Coordinates of C-alpha atoms in Angstrom, one line a residue:
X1 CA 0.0 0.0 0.0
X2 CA 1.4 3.2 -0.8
X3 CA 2.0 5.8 2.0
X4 CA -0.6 8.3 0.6
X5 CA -3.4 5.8 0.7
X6 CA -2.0 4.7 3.8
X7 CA -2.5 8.1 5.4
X8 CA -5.9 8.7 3.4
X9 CA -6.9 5.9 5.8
X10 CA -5.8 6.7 8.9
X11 CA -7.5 10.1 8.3
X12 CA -10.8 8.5 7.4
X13 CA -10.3 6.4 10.6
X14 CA -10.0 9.3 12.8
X15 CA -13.1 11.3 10.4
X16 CA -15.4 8.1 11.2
X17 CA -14.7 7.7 14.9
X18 CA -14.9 11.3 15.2
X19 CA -18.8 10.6 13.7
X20 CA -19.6 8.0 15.3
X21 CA -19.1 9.6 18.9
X22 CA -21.2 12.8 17.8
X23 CA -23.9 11.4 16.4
X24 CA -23.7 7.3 18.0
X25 CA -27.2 5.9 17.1
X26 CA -27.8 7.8 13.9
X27 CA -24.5 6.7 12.7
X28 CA -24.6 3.5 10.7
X29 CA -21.5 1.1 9.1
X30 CA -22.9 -0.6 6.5
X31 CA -19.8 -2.4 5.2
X32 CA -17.0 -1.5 6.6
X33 CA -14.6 -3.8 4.4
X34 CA -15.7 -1.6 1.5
X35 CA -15.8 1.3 3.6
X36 CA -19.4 2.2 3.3
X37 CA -21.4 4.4 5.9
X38 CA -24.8 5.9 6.9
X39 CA -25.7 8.8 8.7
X40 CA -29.4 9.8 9.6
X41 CA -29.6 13.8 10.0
X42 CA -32.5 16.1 10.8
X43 CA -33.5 19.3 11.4
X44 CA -33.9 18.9 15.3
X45 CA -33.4 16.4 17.7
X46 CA -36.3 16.2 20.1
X47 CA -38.9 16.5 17.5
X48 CA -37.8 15.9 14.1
X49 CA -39.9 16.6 11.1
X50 CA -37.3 16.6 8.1
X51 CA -35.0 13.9 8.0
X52 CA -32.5 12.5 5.2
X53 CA -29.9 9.9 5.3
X54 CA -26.4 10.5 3.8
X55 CA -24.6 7.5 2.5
X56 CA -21.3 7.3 1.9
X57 CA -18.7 5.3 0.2
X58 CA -15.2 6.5 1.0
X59 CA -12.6 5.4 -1.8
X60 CA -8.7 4.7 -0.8
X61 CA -8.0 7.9 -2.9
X62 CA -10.2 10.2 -0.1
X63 CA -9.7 13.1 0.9
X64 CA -5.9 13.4 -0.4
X65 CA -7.6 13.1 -4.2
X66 CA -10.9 12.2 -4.3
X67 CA -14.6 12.9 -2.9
X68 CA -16.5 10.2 -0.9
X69 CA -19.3 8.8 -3.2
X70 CA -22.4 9.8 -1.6
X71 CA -26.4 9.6 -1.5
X72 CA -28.8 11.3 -0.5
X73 CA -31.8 8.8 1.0
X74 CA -35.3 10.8 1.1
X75 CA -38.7 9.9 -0.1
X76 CA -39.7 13.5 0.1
X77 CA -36.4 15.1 -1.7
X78 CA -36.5 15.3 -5.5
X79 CA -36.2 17.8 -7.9
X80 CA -34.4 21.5 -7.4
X81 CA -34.1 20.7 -4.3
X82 CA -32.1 17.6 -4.6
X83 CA -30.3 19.2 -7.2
X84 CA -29.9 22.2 -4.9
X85 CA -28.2 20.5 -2.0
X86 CA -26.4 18.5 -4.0
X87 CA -24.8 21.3 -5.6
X88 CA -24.2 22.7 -2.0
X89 CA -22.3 19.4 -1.3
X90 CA -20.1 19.4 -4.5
X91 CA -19.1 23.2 -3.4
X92 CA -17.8 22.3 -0.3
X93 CA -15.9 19.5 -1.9
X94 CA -14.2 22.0 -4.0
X95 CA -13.5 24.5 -1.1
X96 CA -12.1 22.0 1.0
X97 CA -10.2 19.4 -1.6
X98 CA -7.6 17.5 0.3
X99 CA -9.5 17.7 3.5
X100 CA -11.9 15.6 5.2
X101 CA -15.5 16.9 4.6
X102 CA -18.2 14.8 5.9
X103 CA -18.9 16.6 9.1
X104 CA -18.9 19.6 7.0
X105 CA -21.3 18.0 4.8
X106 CA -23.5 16.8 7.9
X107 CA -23.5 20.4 9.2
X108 CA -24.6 21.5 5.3
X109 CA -27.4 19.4 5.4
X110 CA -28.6 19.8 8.9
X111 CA -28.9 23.8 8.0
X112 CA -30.6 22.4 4.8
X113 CA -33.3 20.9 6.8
X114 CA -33.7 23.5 9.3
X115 CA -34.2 26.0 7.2
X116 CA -36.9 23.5 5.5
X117 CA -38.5 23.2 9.1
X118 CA -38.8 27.3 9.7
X119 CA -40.4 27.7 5.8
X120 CA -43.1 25.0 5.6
X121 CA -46.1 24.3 7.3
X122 CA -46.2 20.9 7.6
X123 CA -43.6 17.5 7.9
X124 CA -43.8 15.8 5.2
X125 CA -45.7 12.3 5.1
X126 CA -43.7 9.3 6.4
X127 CA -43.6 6.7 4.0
X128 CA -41.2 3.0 4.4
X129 CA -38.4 3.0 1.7
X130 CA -40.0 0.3 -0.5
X131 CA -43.3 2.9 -0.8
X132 CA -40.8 5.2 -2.9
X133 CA -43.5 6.3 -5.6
X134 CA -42.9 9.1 -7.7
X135 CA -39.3 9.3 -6.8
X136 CA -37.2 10.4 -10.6
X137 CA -34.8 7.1 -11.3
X138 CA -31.7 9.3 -11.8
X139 CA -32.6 10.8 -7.9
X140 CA -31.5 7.8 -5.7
X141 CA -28.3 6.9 -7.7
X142 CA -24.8 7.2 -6.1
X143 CA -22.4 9.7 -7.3
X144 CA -19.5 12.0 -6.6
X145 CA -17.8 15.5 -7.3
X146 CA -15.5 14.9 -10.1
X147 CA -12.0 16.9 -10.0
X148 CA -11.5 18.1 -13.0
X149 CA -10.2 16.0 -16.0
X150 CA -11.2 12.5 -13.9
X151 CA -13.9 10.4 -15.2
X152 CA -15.3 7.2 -13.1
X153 CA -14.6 3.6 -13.9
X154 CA -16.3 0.8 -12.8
X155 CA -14.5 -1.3 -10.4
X156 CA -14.3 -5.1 -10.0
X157 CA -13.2 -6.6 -7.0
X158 CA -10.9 -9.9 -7.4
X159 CA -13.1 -12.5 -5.5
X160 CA -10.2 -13.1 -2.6
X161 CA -10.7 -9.3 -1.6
X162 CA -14.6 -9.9 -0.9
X163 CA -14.7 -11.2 2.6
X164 CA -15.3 -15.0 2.2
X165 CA -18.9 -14.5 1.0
X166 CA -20.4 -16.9 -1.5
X167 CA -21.3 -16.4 -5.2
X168 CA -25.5 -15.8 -5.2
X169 CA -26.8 -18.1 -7.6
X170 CA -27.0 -16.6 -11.0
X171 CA -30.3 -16.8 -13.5
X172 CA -29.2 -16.1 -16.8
X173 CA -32.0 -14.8 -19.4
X174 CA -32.4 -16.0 -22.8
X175 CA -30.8 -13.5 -25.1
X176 CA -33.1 -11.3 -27.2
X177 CA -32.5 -9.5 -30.8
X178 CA -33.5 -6.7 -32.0
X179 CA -32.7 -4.1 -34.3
X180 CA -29.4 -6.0 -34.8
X181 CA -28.8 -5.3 -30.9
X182 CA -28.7 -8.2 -28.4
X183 CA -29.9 -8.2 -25.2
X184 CA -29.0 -10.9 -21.9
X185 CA -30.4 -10.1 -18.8
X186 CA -28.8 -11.6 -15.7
X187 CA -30.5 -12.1 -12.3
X188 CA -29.3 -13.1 -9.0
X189 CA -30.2 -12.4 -4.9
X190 CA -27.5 -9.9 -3.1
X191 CA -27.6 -9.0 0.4
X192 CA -23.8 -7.4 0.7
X193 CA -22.2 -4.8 -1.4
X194 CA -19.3 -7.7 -1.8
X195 CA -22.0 -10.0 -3.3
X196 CA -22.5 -7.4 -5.7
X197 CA -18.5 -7.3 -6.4
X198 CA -18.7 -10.9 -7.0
X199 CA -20.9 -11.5 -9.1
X200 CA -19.7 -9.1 -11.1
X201 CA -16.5 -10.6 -11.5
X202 CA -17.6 -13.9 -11.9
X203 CA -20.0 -12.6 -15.2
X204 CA -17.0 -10.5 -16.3
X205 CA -15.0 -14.4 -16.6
X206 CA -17.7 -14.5 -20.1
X207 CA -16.0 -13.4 -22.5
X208 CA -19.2 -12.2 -23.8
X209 CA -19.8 -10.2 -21.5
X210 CA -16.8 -8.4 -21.2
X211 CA -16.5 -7.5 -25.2
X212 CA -20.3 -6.4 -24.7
X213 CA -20.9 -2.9 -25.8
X214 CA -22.8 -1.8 -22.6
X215 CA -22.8 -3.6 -19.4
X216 CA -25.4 -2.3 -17.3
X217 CA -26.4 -2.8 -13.5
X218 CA -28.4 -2.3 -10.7
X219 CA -29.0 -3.3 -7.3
X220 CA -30.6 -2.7 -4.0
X221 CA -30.2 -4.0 -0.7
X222 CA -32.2 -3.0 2.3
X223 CA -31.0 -1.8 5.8
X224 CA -33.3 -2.8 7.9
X225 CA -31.9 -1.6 11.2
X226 CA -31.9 2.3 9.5
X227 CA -35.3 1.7 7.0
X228 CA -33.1 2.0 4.0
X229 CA -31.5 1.1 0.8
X230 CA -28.0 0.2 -0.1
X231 CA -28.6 1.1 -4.0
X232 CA -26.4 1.9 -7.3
X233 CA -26.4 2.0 -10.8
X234 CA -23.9 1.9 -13.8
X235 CA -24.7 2.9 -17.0
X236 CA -21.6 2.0 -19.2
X237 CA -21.8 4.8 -21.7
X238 CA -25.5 3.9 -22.2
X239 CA -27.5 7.4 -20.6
X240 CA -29.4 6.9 -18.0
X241 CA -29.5 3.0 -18.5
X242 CA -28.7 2.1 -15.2
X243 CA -31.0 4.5 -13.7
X244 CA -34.0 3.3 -15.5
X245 CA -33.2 -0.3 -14.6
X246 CA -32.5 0.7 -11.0
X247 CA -36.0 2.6 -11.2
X248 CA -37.9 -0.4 -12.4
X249 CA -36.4 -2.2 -9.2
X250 CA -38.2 0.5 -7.2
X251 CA -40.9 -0.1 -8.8
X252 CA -41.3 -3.6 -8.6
X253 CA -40.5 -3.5 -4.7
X254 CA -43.2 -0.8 -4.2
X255 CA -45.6 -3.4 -6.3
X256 CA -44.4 -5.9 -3.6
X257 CA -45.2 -4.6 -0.8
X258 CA -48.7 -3.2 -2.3
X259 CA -49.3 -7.2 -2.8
X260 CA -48.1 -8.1 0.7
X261 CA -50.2 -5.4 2.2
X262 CA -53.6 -6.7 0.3
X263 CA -53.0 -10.0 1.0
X264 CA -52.8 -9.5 4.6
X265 CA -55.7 -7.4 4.6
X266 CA -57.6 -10.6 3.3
X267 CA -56.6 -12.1 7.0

């Protein structure tokens, strides 16, 4: 390991211990292996009415050269105002490059929601995660500030890095023509962010697969102890490709739990 992503780590060590001192319960490691983290903020503590949850994936390159990968989890946040904070985010990214920057961004959201709280009448309506209707499918993707002249890659982890988990079983679709394009849908159950990092290796093995002209992917995984996703999508030089097939997972989750709830109302 090289001695600057040596030191990127020990700072992002002392950053999350630092968090999870403040803020304890509303700080949540999702995979710490992969260095993935939740924080639940809101605009006040004895009687929250806003409340979103920033996830984030530190890479080995942060803070020395590059952002955390982040998300911003809330039924109610869509539109300007995603794109708003977001763009709040990004800034103090730029202002701050080199540092550490997520208890700035906690502090940016927090005044986010509390200036939310002061302007509008009334909280918003609680729904669960998987009741997510209406949200836009590009809204609940992860992403990052880019420094200038850097462009993401998609990263496959070598099955040895991944923990010991197993390989999910794999349903492969039949492949479908048309308009000279070919189409192979691939299926399979993930409940870790290393799954996901396996499987995609093991389908990048096809040769196929890997000459493919787009390779594109979504996935979900729920956190139950925090009432959220685990979610991301990769659209391989296909726009918006991921997003839409990472929407249409929303979708059928909220048709899901529609079907659950009517068929215990049968009871």
């Amino acid at each position: 390991m090289a001695e600057s992503e040596e030191e990127n780590l020990q700072k992002q060590i002392d950053e999350i211990e630092a968090l999870a001192s403040i803020y304890e319960d509303e700080w949540c490691v999702i995979d710490e292996a992969s260095r993935i983290f939740c924080i639940r903020i809101v605009d006040e503590l004895d009687h929250p009415k806003w409340t979103i949850c920033l996830q984030v994936i530190l890479p080995s390159e942060y803070p020395s050269a590059a952002p955390p990968v982040y998300q911003l989890n809330a039924p109610w946040l869509r539109g300007q105002e995603r794109l708003s904070l977001s763009n709040g985010l990004e800034e103090i990214y730029l202002e701050n490059s080199g540092d550490c920057i997520l208890f700035l961004w906690v502090g940016k959201i927090r005044d986010f929601l509390q200036l939310k709280s002061q302007s509008a009448d009334t909280a918003p309506e609680i729904l669960k995660t998987t009741e997510e209707a209406g949200i836009n499918y590009r809204d609940d993707c992860l992403f990052a500030p880019q420094p200038p002249g850097q462009q993401g890659t998609v990263n496959v982890a070598d099955p040895e890095s991944s923990g010991g988990e197993q390989l999910p079983p794999i349903i492969h679709g039949e492949p479908i023509t048309d308009r000279r394009s070919t189409f192979q849908a691939h299926l399979a159950p993930v409940v870790t962010p290393n799954q996901v990092k396996l499987l995609l290796h093991d389908l990048y093995q096809n040769k196929k697969i890997v000459n493919a002209t787009h390779n594109i992917y979504a996935y979900r995984i729920y956190c139950e102890d925090k009432q959220t996703f685990l979610q991301d999508c990769e659209d391989d030089g296909e726009t918006a490709a991921g997003g839409r097939l990472l929407h249409l997972l929303q979708e059928e989750g909220q048709r899901s739990t529609v079907k659950r709830k009517k068929t215990k109302s049968k009871k």
